[in-house]
GROMACS .gro file of C-alpha atoms in nm:
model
  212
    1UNK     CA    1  -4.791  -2.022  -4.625
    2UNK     CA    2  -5.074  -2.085  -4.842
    3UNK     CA    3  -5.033  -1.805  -5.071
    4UNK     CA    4  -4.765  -1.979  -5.237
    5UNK     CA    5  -5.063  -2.256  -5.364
    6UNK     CA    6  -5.097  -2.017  -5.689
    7UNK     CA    7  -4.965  -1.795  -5.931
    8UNK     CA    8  -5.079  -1.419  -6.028
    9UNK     CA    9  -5.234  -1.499  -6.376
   10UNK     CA   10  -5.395  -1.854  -6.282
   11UNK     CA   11  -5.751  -1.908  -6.213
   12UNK     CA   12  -5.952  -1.914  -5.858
   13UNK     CA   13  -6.301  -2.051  -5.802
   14UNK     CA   14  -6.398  -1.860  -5.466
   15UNK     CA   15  -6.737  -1.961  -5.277
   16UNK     CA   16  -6.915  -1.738  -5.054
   17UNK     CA   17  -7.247  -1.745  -4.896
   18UNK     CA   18  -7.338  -2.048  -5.178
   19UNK     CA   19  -7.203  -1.791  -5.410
   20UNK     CA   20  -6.918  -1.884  -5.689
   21UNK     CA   21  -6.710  -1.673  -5.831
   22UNK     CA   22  -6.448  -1.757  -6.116
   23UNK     CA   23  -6.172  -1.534  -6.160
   24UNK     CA   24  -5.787  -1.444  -6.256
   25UNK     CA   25  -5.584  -1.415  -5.942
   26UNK     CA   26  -5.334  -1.150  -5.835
   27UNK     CA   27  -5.109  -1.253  -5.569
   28UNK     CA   28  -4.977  -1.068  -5.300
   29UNK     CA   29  -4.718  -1.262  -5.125
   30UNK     CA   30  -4.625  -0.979  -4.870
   31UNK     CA   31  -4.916  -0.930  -4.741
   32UNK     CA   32  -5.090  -1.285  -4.761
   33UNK     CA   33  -5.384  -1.167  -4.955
   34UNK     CA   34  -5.509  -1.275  -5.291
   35UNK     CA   35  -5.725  -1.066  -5.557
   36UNK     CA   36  -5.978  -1.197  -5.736
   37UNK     CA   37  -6.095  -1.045  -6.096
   38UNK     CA   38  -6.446  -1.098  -6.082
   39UNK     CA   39  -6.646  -1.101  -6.416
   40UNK     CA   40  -6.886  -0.841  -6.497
   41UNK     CA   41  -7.187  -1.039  -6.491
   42UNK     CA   42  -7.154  -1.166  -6.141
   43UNK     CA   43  -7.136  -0.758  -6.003
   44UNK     CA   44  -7.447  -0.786  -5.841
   45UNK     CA   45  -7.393  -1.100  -5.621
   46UNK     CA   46  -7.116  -0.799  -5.467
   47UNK     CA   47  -7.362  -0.673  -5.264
   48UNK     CA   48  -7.463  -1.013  -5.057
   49UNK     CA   49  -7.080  -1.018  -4.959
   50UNK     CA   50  -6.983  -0.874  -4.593
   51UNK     CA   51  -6.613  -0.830  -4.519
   52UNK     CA   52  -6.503  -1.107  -4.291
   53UNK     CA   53  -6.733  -1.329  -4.472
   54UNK     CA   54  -6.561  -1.704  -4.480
   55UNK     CA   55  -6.488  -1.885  -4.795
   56UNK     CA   56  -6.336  -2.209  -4.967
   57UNK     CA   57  -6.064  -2.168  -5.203
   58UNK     CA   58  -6.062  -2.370  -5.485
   59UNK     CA   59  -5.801  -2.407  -5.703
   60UNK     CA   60  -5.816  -2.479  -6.109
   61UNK     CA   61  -5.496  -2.680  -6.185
   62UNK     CA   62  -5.637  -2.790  -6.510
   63UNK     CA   63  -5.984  -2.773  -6.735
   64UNK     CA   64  -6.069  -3.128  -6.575
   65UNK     CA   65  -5.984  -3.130  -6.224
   66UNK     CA   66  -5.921  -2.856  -5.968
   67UNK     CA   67  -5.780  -2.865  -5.592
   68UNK     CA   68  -5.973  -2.772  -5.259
   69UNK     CA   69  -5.704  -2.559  -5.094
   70UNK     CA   70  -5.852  -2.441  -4.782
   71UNK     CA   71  -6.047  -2.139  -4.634
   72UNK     CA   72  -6.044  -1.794  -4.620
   73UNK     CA   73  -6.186  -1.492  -4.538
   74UNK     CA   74  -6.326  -1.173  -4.733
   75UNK     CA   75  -6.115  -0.868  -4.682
   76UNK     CA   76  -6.269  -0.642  -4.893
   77UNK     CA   77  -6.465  -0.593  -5.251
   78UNK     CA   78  -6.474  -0.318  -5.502
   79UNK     CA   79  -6.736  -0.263  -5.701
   80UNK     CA   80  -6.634  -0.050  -6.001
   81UNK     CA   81  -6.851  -0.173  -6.248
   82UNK     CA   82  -6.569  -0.228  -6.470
   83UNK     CA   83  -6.391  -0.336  -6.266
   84UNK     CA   84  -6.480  -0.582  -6.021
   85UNK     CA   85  -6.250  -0.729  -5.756
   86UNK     CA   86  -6.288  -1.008  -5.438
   87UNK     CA   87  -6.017  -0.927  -5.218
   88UNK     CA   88  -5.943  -1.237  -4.957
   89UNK     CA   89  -5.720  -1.391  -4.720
   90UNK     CA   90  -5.462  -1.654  -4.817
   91UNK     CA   91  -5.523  -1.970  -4.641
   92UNK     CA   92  -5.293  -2.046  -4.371
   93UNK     CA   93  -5.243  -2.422  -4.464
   94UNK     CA   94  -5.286  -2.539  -4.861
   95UNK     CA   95  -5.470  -2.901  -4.835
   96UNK     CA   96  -5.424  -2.959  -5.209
   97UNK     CA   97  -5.641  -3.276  -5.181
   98UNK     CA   98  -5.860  -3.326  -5.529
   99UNK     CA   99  -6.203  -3.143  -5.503
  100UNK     CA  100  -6.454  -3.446  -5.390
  101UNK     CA  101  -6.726  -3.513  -5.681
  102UNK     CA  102  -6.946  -3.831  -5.555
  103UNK     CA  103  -7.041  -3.865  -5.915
  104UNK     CA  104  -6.885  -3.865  -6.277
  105UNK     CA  105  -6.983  -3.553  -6.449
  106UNK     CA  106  -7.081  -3.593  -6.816
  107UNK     CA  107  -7.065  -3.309  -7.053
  108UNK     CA  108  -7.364  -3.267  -7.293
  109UNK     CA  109  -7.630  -3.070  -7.479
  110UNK     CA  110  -7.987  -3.163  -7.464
  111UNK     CA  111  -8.311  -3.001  -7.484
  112UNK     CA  112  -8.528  -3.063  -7.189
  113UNK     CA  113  -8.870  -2.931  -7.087
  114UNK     CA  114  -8.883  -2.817  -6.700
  115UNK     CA  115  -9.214  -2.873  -6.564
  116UNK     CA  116  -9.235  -2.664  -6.195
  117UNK     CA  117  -9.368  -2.860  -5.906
  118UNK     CA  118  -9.493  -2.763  -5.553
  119UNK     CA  119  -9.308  -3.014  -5.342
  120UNK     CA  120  -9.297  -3.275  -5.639
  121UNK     CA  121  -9.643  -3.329  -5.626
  122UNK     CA  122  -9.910  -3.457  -5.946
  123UNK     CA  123  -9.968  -3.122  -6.050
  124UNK     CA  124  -9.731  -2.983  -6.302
  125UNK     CA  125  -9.702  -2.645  -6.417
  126UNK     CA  126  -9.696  -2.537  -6.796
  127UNK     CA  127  -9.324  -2.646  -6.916
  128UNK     CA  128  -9.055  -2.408  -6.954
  129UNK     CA  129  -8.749  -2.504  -7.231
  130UNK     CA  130  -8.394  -2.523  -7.127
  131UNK     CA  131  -8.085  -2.715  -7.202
  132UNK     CA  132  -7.872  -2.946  -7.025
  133UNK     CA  133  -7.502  -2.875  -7.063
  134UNK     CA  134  -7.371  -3.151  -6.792
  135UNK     CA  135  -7.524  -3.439  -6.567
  136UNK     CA  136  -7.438  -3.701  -6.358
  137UNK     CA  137  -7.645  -3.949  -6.186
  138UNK     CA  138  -7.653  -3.741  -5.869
  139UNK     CA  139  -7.760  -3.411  -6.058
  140UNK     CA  140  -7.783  -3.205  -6.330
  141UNK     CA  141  -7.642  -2.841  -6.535
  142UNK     CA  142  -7.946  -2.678  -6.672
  143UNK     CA  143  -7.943  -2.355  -6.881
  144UNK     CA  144  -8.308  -2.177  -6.888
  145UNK     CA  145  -8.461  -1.829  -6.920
  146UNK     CA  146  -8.640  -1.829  -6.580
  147UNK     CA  147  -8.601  -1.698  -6.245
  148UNK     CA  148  -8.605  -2.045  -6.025
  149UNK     CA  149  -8.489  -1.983  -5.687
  150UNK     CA  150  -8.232  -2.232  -5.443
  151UNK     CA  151  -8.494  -2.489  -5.314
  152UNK     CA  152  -8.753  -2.505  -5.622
  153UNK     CA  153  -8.884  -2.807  -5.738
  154UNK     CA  154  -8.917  -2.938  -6.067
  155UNK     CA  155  -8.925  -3.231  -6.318
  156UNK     CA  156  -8.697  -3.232  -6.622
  157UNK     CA  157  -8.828  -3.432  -6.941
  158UNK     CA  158  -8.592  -3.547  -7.206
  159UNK     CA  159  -8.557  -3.820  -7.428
  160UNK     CA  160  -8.184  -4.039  -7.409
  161UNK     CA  161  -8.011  -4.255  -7.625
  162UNK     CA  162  -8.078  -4.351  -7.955
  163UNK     CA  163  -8.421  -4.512  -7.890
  164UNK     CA  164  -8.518  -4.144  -7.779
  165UNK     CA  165  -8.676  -4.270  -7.478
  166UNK     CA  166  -8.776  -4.044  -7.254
  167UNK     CA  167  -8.700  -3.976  -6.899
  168UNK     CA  168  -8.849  -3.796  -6.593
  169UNK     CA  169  -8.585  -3.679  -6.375
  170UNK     CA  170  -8.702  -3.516  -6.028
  171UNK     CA  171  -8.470  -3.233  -5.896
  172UNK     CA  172  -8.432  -2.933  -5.666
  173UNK     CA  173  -8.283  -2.652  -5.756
  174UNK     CA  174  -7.945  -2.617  -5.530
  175UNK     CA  175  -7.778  -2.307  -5.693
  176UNK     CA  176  -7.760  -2.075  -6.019
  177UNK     CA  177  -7.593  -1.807  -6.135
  178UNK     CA  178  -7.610  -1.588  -6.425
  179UNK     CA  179  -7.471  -1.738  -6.799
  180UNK     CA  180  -7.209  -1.446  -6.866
  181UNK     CA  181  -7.372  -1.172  -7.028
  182UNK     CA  182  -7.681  -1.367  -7.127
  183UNK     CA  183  -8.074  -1.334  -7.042
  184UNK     CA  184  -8.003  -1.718  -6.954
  185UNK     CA  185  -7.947  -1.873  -6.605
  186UNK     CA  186  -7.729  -2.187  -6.538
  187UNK     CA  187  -7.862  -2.392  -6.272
  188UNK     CA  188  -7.779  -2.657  -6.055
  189UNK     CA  189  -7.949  -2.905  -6.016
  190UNK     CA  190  -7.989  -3.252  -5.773
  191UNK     CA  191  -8.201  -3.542  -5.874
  192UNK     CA  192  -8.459  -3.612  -5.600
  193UNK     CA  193  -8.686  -3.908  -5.546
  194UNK     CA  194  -8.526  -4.143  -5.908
  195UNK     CA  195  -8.705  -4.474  -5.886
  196UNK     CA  196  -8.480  -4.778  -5.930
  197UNK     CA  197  -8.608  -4.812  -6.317
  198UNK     CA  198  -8.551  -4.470  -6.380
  199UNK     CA  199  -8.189  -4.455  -6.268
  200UNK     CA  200  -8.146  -4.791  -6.439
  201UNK     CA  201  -8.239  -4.538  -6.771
  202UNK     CA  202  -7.972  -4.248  -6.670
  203UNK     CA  203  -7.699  -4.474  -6.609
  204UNK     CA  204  -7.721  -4.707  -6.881
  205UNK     CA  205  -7.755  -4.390  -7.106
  206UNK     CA  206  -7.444  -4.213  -6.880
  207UNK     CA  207  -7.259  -4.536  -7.011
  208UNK     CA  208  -7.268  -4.398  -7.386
  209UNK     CA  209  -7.137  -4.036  -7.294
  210UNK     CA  210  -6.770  -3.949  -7.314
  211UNK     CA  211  -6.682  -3.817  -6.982
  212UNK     CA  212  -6.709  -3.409  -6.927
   0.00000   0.00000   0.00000
């Protein structure tokens, strides 16, 4: 069965409602169900989750790669505030096929400026700081203080390489979640609408990184 994909102790990336939650696993191979420890900080995306709620299992075999292991569905969650738990059903069959990334993910740490836009049009709003943590030429990690929601616009502007060159990347805002116990946010982020010279810029500065 696919309970027997992990071990009580190992780590579990569960998605829900375009929800992620990270935690420890407890396995319980009688009855086919697996318990998630759900960090603090994530209590209050609880609440969105129904019981019978489907989600993708996810796997972390190692810091660099992790394994898609099937679906599932929510059994129940507790919401002690010390607590927290994601209970869920085992999958039935364990895939273990590599988790599909389209792009090479490059680990980093760059000050940006994040302009909003209404539909990536001319007019840009005052800038708001954040930080890049990872990218790739499909998208984009960005940490900020600032409540963007899933579908925003924006443009991020940074400079790359050692010319310091800067770059306008156009994105949309496809998920976030809360930076542990921080004020800060951790988007993430797809690039929109890159003009052949401008990817020409991100790659050939991708080509200098170390990969994530």
């Amino acid at each position: 069965m696919g309970k027997n994909f992990c071990e009580t102790g190992s780590y579990l990336f569960v998605r829900v409602k375009d929800i992620n939650f990270k935690g420890k696993v407890s396995v319980d191979k009688a009855s086919d169900r697996i318990t998630v420890e759900v960090p603090v900080c994530w209590l209050p995306y609880l609440d969105k989750i129904n019981e019978n709620d489907k989600c993708s299992l996810t796997y972390k075999a190692d810091e660099k790669q992790g394994y898609l292991v099937g679906t599932g569905s929510v059994i129940e969650k507790k919401t002690d505030p010390s607590h927290p738990l994601l209970v869920v059903t085992s999958p039935d069959k364990v895939e273990q096929r590599n988790e599909l990334r389209r792009y090479k993910r490059f680990g980093v740490f760059m000050f940006t400026c994040i302009y909003q836009s209404e539909e990536l049009k001319d007019e840009l709003l005052k800038p708001i700081n954040g930080t890049v943590v990872d990218i790739s030429l499909g998208g984009c990690l960005v940490l900020a203080d600032y409540p963007f929601k899933i579908g925003d616009f924006m443009v991020l502007d940074f400079s790359v390489g050692y010319s310091e060159e800067n770059i306008n990347l156009k994105c949309m805002v496809r998920n976030s979640r809360p930076f542990y116990e921080s004020k800060l946010n951790l988007y993430g982020l797809e690039f929109i609408k890159m003009e052949r010279e401008t990817e020409d810029k991100l790659e050939n500065f991708l080509a200098t990184l170390p990969l994530h």
